[in-house]
Short mmCIF file of C-alpha atoms and ligand atoms in Angstrom, two decimals:
data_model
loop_
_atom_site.label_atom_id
_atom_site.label_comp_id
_atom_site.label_asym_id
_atom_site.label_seq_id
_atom_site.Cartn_x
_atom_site.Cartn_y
_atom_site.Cartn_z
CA UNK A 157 22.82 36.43 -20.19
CA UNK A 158 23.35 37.02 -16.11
CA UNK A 159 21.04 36.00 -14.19
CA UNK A 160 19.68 39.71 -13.34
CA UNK A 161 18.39 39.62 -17.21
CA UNK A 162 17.04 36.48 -17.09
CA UNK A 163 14.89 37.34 -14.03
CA UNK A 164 13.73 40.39 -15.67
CA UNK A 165 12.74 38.34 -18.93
CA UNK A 166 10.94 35.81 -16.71
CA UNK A 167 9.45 38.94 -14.92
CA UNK A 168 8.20 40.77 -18.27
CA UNK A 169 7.03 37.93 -19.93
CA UNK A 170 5.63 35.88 -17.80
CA UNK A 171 2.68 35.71 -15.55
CA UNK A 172 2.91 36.36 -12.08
CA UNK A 173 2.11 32.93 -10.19
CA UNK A 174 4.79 32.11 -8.70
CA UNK A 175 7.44 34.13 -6.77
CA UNK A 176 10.76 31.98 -6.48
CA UNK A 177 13.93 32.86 -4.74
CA UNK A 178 16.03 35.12 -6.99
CA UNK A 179 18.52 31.90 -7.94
CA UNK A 180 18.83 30.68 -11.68
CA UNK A 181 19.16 27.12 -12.08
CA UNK A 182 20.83 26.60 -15.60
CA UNK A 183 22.51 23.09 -14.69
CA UNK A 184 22.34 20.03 -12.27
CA UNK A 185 23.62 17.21 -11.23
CA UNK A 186 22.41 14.57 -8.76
CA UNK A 187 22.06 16.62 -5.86
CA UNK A 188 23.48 19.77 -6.59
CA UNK A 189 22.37 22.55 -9.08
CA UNK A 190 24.56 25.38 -9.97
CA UNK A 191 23.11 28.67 -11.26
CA UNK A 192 24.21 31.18 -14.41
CA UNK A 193 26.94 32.48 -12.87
CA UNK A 194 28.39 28.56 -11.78
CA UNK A 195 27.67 29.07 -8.34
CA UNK A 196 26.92 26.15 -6.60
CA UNK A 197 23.60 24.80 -4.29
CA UNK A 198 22.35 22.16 -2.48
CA UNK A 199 18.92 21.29 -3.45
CA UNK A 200 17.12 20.73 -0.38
CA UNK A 201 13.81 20.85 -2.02
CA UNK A 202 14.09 18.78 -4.76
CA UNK A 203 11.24 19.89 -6.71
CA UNK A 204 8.63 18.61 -3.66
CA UNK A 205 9.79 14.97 -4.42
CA UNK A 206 9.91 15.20 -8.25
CA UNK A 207 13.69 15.00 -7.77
CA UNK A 208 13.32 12.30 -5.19
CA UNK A 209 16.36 10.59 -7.57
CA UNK A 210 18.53 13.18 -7.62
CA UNK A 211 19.13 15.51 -11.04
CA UNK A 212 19.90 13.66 -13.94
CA UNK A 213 20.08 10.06 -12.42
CA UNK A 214 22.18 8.08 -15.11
CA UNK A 215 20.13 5.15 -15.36
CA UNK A 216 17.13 7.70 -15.62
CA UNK A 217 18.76 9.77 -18.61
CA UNK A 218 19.59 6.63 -20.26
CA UNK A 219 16.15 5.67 -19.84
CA UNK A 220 15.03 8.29 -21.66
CA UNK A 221 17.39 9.06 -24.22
CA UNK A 222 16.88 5.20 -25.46
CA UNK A 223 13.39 5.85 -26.41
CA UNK A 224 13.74 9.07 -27.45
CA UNK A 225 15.61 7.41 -30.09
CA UNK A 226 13.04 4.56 -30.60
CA UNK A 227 9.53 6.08 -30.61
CA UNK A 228 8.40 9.07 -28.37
CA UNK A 229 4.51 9.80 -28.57
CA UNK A 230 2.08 7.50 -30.17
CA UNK A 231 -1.46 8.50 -28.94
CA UNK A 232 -3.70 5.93 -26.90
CA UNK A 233 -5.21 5.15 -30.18
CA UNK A 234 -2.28 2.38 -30.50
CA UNK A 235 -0.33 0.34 -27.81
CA UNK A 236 2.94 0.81 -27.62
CA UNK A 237 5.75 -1.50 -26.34
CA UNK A 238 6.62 0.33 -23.09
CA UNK A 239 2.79 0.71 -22.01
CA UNK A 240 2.17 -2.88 -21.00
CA UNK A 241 5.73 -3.65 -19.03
CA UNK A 242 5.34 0.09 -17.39
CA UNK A 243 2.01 -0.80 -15.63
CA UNK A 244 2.50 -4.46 -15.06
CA UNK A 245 5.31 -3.04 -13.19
CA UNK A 246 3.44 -0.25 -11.35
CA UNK A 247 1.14 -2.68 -9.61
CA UNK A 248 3.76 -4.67 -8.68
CA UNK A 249 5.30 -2.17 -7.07
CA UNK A 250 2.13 -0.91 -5.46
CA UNK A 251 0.59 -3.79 -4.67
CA UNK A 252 -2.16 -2.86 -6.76
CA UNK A 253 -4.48 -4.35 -9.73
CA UNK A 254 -4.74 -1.79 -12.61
CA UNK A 255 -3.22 1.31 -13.25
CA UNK A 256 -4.22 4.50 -15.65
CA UNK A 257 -1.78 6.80 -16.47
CA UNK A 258 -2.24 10.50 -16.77
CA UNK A 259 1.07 13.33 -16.85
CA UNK A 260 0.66 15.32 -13.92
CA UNK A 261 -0.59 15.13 -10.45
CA UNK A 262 -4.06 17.01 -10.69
CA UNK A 263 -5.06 14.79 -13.87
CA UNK A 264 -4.03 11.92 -11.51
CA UNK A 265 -6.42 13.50 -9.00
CA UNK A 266 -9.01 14.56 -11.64
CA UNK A 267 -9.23 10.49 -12.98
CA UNK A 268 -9.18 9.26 -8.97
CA UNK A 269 -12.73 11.67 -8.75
CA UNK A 270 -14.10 10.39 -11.67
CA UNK A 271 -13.33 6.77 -10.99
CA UNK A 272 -15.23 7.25 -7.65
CA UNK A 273 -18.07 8.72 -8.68
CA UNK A 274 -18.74 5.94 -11.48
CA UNK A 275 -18.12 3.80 -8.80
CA UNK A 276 -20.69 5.24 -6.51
CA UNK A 277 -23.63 4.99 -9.36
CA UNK A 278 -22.95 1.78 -10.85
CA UNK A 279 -21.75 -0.07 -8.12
CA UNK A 280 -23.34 1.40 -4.60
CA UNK A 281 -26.41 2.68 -6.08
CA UNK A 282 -25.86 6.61 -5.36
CA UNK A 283 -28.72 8.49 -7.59
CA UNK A 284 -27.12 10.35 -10.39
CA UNK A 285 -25.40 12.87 -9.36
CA UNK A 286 -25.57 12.60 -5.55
CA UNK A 287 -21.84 11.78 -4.87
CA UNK A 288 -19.90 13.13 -2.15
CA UNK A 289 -16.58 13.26 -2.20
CA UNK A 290 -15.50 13.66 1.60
CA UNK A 291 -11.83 15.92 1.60
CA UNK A 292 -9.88 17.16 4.66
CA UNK A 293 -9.14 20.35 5.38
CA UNK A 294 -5.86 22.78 4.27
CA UNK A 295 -5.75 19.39 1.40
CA UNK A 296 -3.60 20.17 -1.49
CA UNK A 297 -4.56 17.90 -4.55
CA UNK A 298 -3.22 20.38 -7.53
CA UNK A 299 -4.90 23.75 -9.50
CA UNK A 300 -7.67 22.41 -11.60
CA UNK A 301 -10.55 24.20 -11.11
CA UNK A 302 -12.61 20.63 -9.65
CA UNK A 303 -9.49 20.25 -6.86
CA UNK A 304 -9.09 24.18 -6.01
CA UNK A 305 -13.31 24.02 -5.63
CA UNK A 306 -12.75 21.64 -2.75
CA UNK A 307 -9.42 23.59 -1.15
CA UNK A 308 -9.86 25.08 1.89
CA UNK A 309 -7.09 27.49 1.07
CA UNK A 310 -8.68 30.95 -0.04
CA UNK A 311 -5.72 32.08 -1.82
CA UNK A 312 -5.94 29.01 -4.14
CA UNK A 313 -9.84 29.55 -5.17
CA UNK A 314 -10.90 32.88 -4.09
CA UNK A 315 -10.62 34.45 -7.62
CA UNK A 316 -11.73 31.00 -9.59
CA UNK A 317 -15.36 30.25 -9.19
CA UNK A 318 -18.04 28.95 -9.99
CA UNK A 319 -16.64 25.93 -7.89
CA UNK A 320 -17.56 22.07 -8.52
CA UNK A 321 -19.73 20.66 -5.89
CA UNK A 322 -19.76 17.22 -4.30
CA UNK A 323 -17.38 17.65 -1.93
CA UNK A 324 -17.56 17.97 2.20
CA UNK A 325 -14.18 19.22 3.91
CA UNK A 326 -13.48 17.76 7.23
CA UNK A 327 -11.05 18.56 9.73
CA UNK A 328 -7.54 16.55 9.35
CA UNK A 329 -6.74 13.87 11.50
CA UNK A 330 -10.65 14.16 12.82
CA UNK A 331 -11.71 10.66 12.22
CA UNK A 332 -14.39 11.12 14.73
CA UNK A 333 -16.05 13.90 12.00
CA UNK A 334 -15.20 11.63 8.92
CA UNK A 335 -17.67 9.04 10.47
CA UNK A 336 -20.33 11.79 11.19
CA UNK A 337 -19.84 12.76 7.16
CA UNK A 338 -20.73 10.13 5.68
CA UNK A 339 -24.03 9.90 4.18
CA UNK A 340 -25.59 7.00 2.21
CA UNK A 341 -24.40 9.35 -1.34
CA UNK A 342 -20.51 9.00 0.45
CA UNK A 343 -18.40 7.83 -2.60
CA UNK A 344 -15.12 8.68 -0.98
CA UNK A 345 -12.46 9.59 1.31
CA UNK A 346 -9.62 11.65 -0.18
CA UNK A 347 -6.73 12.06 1.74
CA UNK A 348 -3.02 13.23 1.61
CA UNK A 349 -1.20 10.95 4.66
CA UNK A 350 1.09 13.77 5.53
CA UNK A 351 -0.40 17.25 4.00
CA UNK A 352 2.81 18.81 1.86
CA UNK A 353 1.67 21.91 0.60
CA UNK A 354 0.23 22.68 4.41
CA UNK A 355 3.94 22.46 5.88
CA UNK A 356 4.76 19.08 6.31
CA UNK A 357 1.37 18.37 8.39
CA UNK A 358 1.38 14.77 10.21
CA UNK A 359 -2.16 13.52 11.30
CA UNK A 360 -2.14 11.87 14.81
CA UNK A 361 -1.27 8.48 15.41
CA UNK A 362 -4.04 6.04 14.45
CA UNK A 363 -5.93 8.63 12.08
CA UNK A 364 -5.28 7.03 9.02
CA UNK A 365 -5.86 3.19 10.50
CA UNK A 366 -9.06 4.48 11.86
CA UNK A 367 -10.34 6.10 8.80
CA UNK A 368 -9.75 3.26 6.21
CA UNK A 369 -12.03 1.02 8.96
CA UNK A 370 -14.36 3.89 9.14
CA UNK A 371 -14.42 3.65 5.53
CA UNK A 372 -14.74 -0.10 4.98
CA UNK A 373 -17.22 -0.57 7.11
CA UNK A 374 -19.43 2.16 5.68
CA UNK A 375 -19.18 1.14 1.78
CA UNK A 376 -17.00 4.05 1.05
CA UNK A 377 -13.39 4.28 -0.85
CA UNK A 378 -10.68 5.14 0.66
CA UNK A 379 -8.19 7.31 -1.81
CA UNK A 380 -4.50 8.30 -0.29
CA UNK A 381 -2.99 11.39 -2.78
CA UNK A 382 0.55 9.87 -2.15
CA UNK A 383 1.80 12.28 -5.00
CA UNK A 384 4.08 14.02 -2.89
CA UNK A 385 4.54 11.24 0.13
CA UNK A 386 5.06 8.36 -1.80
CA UNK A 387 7.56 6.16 -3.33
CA UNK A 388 10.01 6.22 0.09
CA UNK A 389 9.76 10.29 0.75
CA UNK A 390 8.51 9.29 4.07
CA UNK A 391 10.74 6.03 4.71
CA UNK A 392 8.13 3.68 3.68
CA UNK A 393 7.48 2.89 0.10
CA UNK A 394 4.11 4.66 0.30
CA UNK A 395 2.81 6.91 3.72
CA UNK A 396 0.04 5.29 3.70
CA UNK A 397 1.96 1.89 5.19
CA UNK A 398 3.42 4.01 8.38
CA UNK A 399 -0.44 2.62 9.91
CA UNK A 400 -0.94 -0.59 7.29
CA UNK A 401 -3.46 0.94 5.02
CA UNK A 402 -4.17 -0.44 1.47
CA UNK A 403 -6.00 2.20 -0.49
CA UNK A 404 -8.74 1.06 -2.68
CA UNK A 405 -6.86 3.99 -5.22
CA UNK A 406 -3.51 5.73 -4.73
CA UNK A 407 -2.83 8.68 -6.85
CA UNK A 408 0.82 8.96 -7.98
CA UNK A 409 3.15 11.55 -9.61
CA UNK A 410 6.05 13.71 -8.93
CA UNK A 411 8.86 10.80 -8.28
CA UNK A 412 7.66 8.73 -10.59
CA UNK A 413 9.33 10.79 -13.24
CA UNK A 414 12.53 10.44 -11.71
CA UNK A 415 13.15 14.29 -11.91
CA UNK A 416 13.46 14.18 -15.88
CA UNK A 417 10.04 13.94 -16.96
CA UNK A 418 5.98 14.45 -16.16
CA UNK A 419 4.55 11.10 -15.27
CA UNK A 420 1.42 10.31 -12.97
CA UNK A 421 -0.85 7.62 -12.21
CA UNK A 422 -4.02 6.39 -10.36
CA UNK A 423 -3.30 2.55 -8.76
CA UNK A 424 -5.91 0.46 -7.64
CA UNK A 425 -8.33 -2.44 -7.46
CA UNK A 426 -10.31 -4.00 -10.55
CA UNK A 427 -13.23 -3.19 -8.73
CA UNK A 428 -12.89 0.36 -9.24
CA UNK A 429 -10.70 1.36 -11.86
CA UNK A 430 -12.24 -1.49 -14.13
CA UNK A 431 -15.22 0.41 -14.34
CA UNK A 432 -14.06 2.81 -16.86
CA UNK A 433 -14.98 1.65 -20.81
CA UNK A 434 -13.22 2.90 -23.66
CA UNK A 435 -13.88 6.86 -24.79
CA UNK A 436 -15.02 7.63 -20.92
CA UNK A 437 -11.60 9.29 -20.31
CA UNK A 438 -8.26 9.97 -21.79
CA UNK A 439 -5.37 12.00 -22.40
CA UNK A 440 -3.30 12.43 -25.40
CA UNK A 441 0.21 12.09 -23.71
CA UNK A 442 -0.51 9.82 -20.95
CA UNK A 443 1.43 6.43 -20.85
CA UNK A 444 3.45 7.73 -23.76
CA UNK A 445 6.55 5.74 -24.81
CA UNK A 446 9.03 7.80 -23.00
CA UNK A 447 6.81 8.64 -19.90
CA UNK A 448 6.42 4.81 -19.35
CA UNK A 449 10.03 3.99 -19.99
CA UNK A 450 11.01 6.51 -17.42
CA UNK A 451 8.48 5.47 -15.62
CA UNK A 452 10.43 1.88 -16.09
CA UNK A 453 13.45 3.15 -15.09
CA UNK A 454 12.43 5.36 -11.88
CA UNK A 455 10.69 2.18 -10.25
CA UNK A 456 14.12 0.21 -10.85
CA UNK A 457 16.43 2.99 -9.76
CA UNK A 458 14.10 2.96 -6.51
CA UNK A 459 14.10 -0.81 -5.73
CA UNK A 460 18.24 -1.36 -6.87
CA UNK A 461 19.50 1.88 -4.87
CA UNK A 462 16.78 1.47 -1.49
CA UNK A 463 15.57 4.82 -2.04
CA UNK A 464 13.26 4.02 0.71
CA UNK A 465 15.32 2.79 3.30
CA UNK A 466 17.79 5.34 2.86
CA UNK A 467 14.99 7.92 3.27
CA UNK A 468 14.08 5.98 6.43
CA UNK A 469 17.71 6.10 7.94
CA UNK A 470 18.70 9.21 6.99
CA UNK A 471 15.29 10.98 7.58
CA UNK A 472 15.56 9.81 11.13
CA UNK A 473 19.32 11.23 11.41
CA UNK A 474 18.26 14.82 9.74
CA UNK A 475 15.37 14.96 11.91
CA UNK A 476 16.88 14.23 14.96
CA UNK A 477 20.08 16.77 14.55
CA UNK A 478 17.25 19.67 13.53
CA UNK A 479 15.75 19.16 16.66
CA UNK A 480 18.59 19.67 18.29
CA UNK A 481 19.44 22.94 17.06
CA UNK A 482 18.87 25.74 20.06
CA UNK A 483 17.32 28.28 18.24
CA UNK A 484 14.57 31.29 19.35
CA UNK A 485 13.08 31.04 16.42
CA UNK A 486 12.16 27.56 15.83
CA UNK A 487 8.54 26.41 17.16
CA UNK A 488 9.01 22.49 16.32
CA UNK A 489 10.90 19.84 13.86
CA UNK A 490 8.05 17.48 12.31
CA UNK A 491 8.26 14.83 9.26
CA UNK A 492 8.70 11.16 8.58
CA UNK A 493 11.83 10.58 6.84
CA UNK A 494 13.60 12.63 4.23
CA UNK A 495 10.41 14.87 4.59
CA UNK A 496 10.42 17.57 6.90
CA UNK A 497 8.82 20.43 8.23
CA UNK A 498 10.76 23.10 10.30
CA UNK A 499 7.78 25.26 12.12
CA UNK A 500 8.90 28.70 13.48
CA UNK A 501 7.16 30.99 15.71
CA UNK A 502 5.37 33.85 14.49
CA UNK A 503 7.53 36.07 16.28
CA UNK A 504 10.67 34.85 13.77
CA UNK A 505 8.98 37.42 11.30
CA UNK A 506 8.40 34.68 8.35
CA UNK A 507 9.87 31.74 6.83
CA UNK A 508 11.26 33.92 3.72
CA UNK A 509 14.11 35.47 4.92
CA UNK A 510 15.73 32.40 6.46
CA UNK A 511 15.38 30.37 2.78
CA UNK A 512 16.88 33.80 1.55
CA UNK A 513 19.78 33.27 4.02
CA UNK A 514 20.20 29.72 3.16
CA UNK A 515 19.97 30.56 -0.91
CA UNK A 516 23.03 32.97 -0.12
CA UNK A 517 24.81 29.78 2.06
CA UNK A 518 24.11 27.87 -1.16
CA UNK A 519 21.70 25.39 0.55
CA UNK A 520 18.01 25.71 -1.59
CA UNK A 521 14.87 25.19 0.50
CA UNK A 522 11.49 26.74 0.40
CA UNK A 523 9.07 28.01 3.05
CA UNK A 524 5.66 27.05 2.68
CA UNK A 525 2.82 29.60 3.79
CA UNK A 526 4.73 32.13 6.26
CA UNK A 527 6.24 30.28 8.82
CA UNK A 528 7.31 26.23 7.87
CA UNK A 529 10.59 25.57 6.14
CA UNK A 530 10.02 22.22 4.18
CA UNK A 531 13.38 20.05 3.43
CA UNK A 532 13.07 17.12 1.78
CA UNK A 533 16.36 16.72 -0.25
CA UNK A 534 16.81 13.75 -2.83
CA UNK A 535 16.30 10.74 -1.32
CA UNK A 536 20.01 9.83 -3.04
CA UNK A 537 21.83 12.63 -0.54
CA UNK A 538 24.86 11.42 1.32
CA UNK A 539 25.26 11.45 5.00
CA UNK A 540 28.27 14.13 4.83
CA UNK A 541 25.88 15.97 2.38
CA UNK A 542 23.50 15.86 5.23
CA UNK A 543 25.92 17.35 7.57
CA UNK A 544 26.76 20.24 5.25
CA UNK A 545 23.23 21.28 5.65
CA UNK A 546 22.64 20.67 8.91
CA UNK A 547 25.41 23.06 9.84
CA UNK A 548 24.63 25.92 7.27
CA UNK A 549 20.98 25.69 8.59
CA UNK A 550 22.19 25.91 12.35
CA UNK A 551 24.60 28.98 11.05
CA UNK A 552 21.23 30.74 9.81
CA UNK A 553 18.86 29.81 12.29
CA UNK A 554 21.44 31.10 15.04
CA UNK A 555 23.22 33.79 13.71
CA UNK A 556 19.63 35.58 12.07
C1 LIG B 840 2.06 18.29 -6.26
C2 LIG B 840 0.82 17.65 -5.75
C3 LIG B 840 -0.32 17.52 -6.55
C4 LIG B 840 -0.42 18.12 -7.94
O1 LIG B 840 0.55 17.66 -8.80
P1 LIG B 840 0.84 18.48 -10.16
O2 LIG B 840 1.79 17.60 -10.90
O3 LIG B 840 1.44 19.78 -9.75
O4 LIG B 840 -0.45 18.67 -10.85
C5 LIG B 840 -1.41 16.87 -6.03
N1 LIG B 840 -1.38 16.36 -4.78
C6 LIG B 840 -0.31 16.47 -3.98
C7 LIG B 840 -0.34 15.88 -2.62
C8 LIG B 840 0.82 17.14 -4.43
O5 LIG B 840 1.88 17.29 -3.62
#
């Protein structure tokens, strides 16, 4: 089948919520994907950091084909042999205590708000069910209908209530109004270092230092949602480290499956994530055999190949040659390493057509509301790779 058919099948058949760029993928490899007709693209999205490893990393499919042949899903009602070494090595690499693993990043979220909340009645003495969960605003946590009750985004709730209350939005990077939130029922501060799904949205300088003191000093958690931002998409391991912050919980996701399979996690202290007792919570596939083994296996691939310091270096280099592109249409280059956020001015008449141009180059990017452009390639890509892009993007941003 050509890809016109498959489009239509996807079209007919499925529901309408999403609206992708008229490519199909049908193969990959490391940082290229080719579509049904062989042609050839650069991924420069790389699934928002789920592909932070590239497609198909061999150490990764390895991973996963080993246990596939071993045992695949065994239910929480037994350990299995890849459970223990998976989150031993999780809070090593985090720096944290205890970890619970979920599949994706909204279940990650999901546990983060109910670890909170416990925390606020059994340890700080919040009356049942007084907890506030304090959020910023434009967040992105996921689609559940608890995180979409707390976005500030109308598109992403407006058709979905009743919503869940307990939360207070906040403007981002306001730590002067995060101090002013908090009430004796505060449970929480939920943050994203650098909002994703917003366009690549840095806070100021200081925001996130000053919060986690704000928080500390008022009883309240701090929780970074590093699912998109962490493990070196920003050029430090986690975002959260660009201003020294240790999270009392980090949710995780996305990379941590090394682009082959759903894996997420909350990280954090004893004092927190201790709290939960057996039958409070759950999930049938988290920390299953294969998710933990790739899990295993995408921590490794990250510490043997510097995933983060290549992010770091080469970040800096893409960054720094989009910004020199002389262009009417674009407004401002922002982003911390391989993560990046090309604004244009209203004027440029949208985002869209630009990816459009670049699908047709063969470079894949996204825009995200009308008018950002977000790259963030694999964190694997090669310099000359880098190049390639940079020029096709120059081309389009020029030429259009
Ligand atoms: C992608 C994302 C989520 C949701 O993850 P899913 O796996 O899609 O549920 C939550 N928070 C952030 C910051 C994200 O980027």
């Amino acid at each position: 089948m050509d890809s016109k058919v498959l489009m239509e099948l996807a079209d007919t058949y499925g529901a309408r919520n999403y609206k992708p760029l008229p490519v199909v993928i049908d193969k990959a490899e490391g940082v290229w994907v080719f579509d049904v007709e062989g042609n050839k693209y650069l991924d420069f999205l790389s699934c928002y950091s789920a592909v932070s490893h590239g497609h198909r990393h061999q150490a990764l499919v390895d991973a996963a084909i080993r246990q596939i042949g071993r045992v695949t899903v065994t239910s929480r009602a037994f350990h299995n042999s890849e459970l223990g070494p998976f989150m031993k090595e999780l809070c090593e690499f985090t720096g944290m205590e205890m970890a619970l693993p979920m599949n994706s990043g909204a279940e990650a979220v999901e546990t983060a708000i109910k670890a909170v909340r416990k925390w606020a009645y059994v340890v700080k003495g919040v009356p049942k069910y007084d907890a506030e969960i304090i959020v910023c605003s434009d967040n992105f946590h996921g689609r559940t209908t608890t995180v979409v009750s707390f976005s500030t985004e109308e598109l992403y709730k407006e058709a979905f209530g009743p919503f869940t209350p307990g939360f207070k939005v906040i403007p981002f990077g306001d730590a002067d109004a995060l101090e002013k939130a908090i009430t004796p029922n505060t449970a929480a501060f939920l943050v994203e270092p650098i909002q994703g799904e917003a366009g690549v949205v840095l806070p100021p300088d200081g925001f996130l230092a000053r919060a986690a003191e704000i928080c500390r000093s008022n009883n309240v958690l701090f929780v970074a949602d590093e699912i998109q931002t962490g493990f070196g998409r920003t050029g430090r391991r986690f975002a959260v480290e660009h201003e020294g912050v240790k999270p009392d919980l980090m949710c995780l996701g996305k990379a941590l499956g090394g682009g082959v399979y759903p894996v997420s996690a909350v990280v954090g202290s004893r004092d927190v994530l201790g709290l939960f007792v057996p039958g409070e919570h759950g999930s049938t596939f988290g920390g299953n055999p294969v998710a933990c083994a790739v899990g295993r296996a995408a921590l490794k691939v990250m510490l043997d190949e510097d995933l983060t310091g290549k992010s770091a270096e080469n970040g800096q280099y893409l960054i720094e040659k989009l910004a020199s592109i002389k262009s009417k249409h674009i407004k401002q280059i922002r982003g911390r390493g391989l993560f990046v956020g090309m604004v244009l001015h209203p004027e440029a008449g949208g985002a869209r057509r630009f990816c459009e141009a670049l699908m047709k180059r063969g470079l894949l990017c996204k825009e995200t509301h009308d008018n950002v452009i977000r790259f963030a390639p694999p964190l694997v890509i090669t310099r000359e790779q880098i190049d390639w892009a940079i020029s096709e993007v120059t081309e389009v941003m020029t030429t259009l």
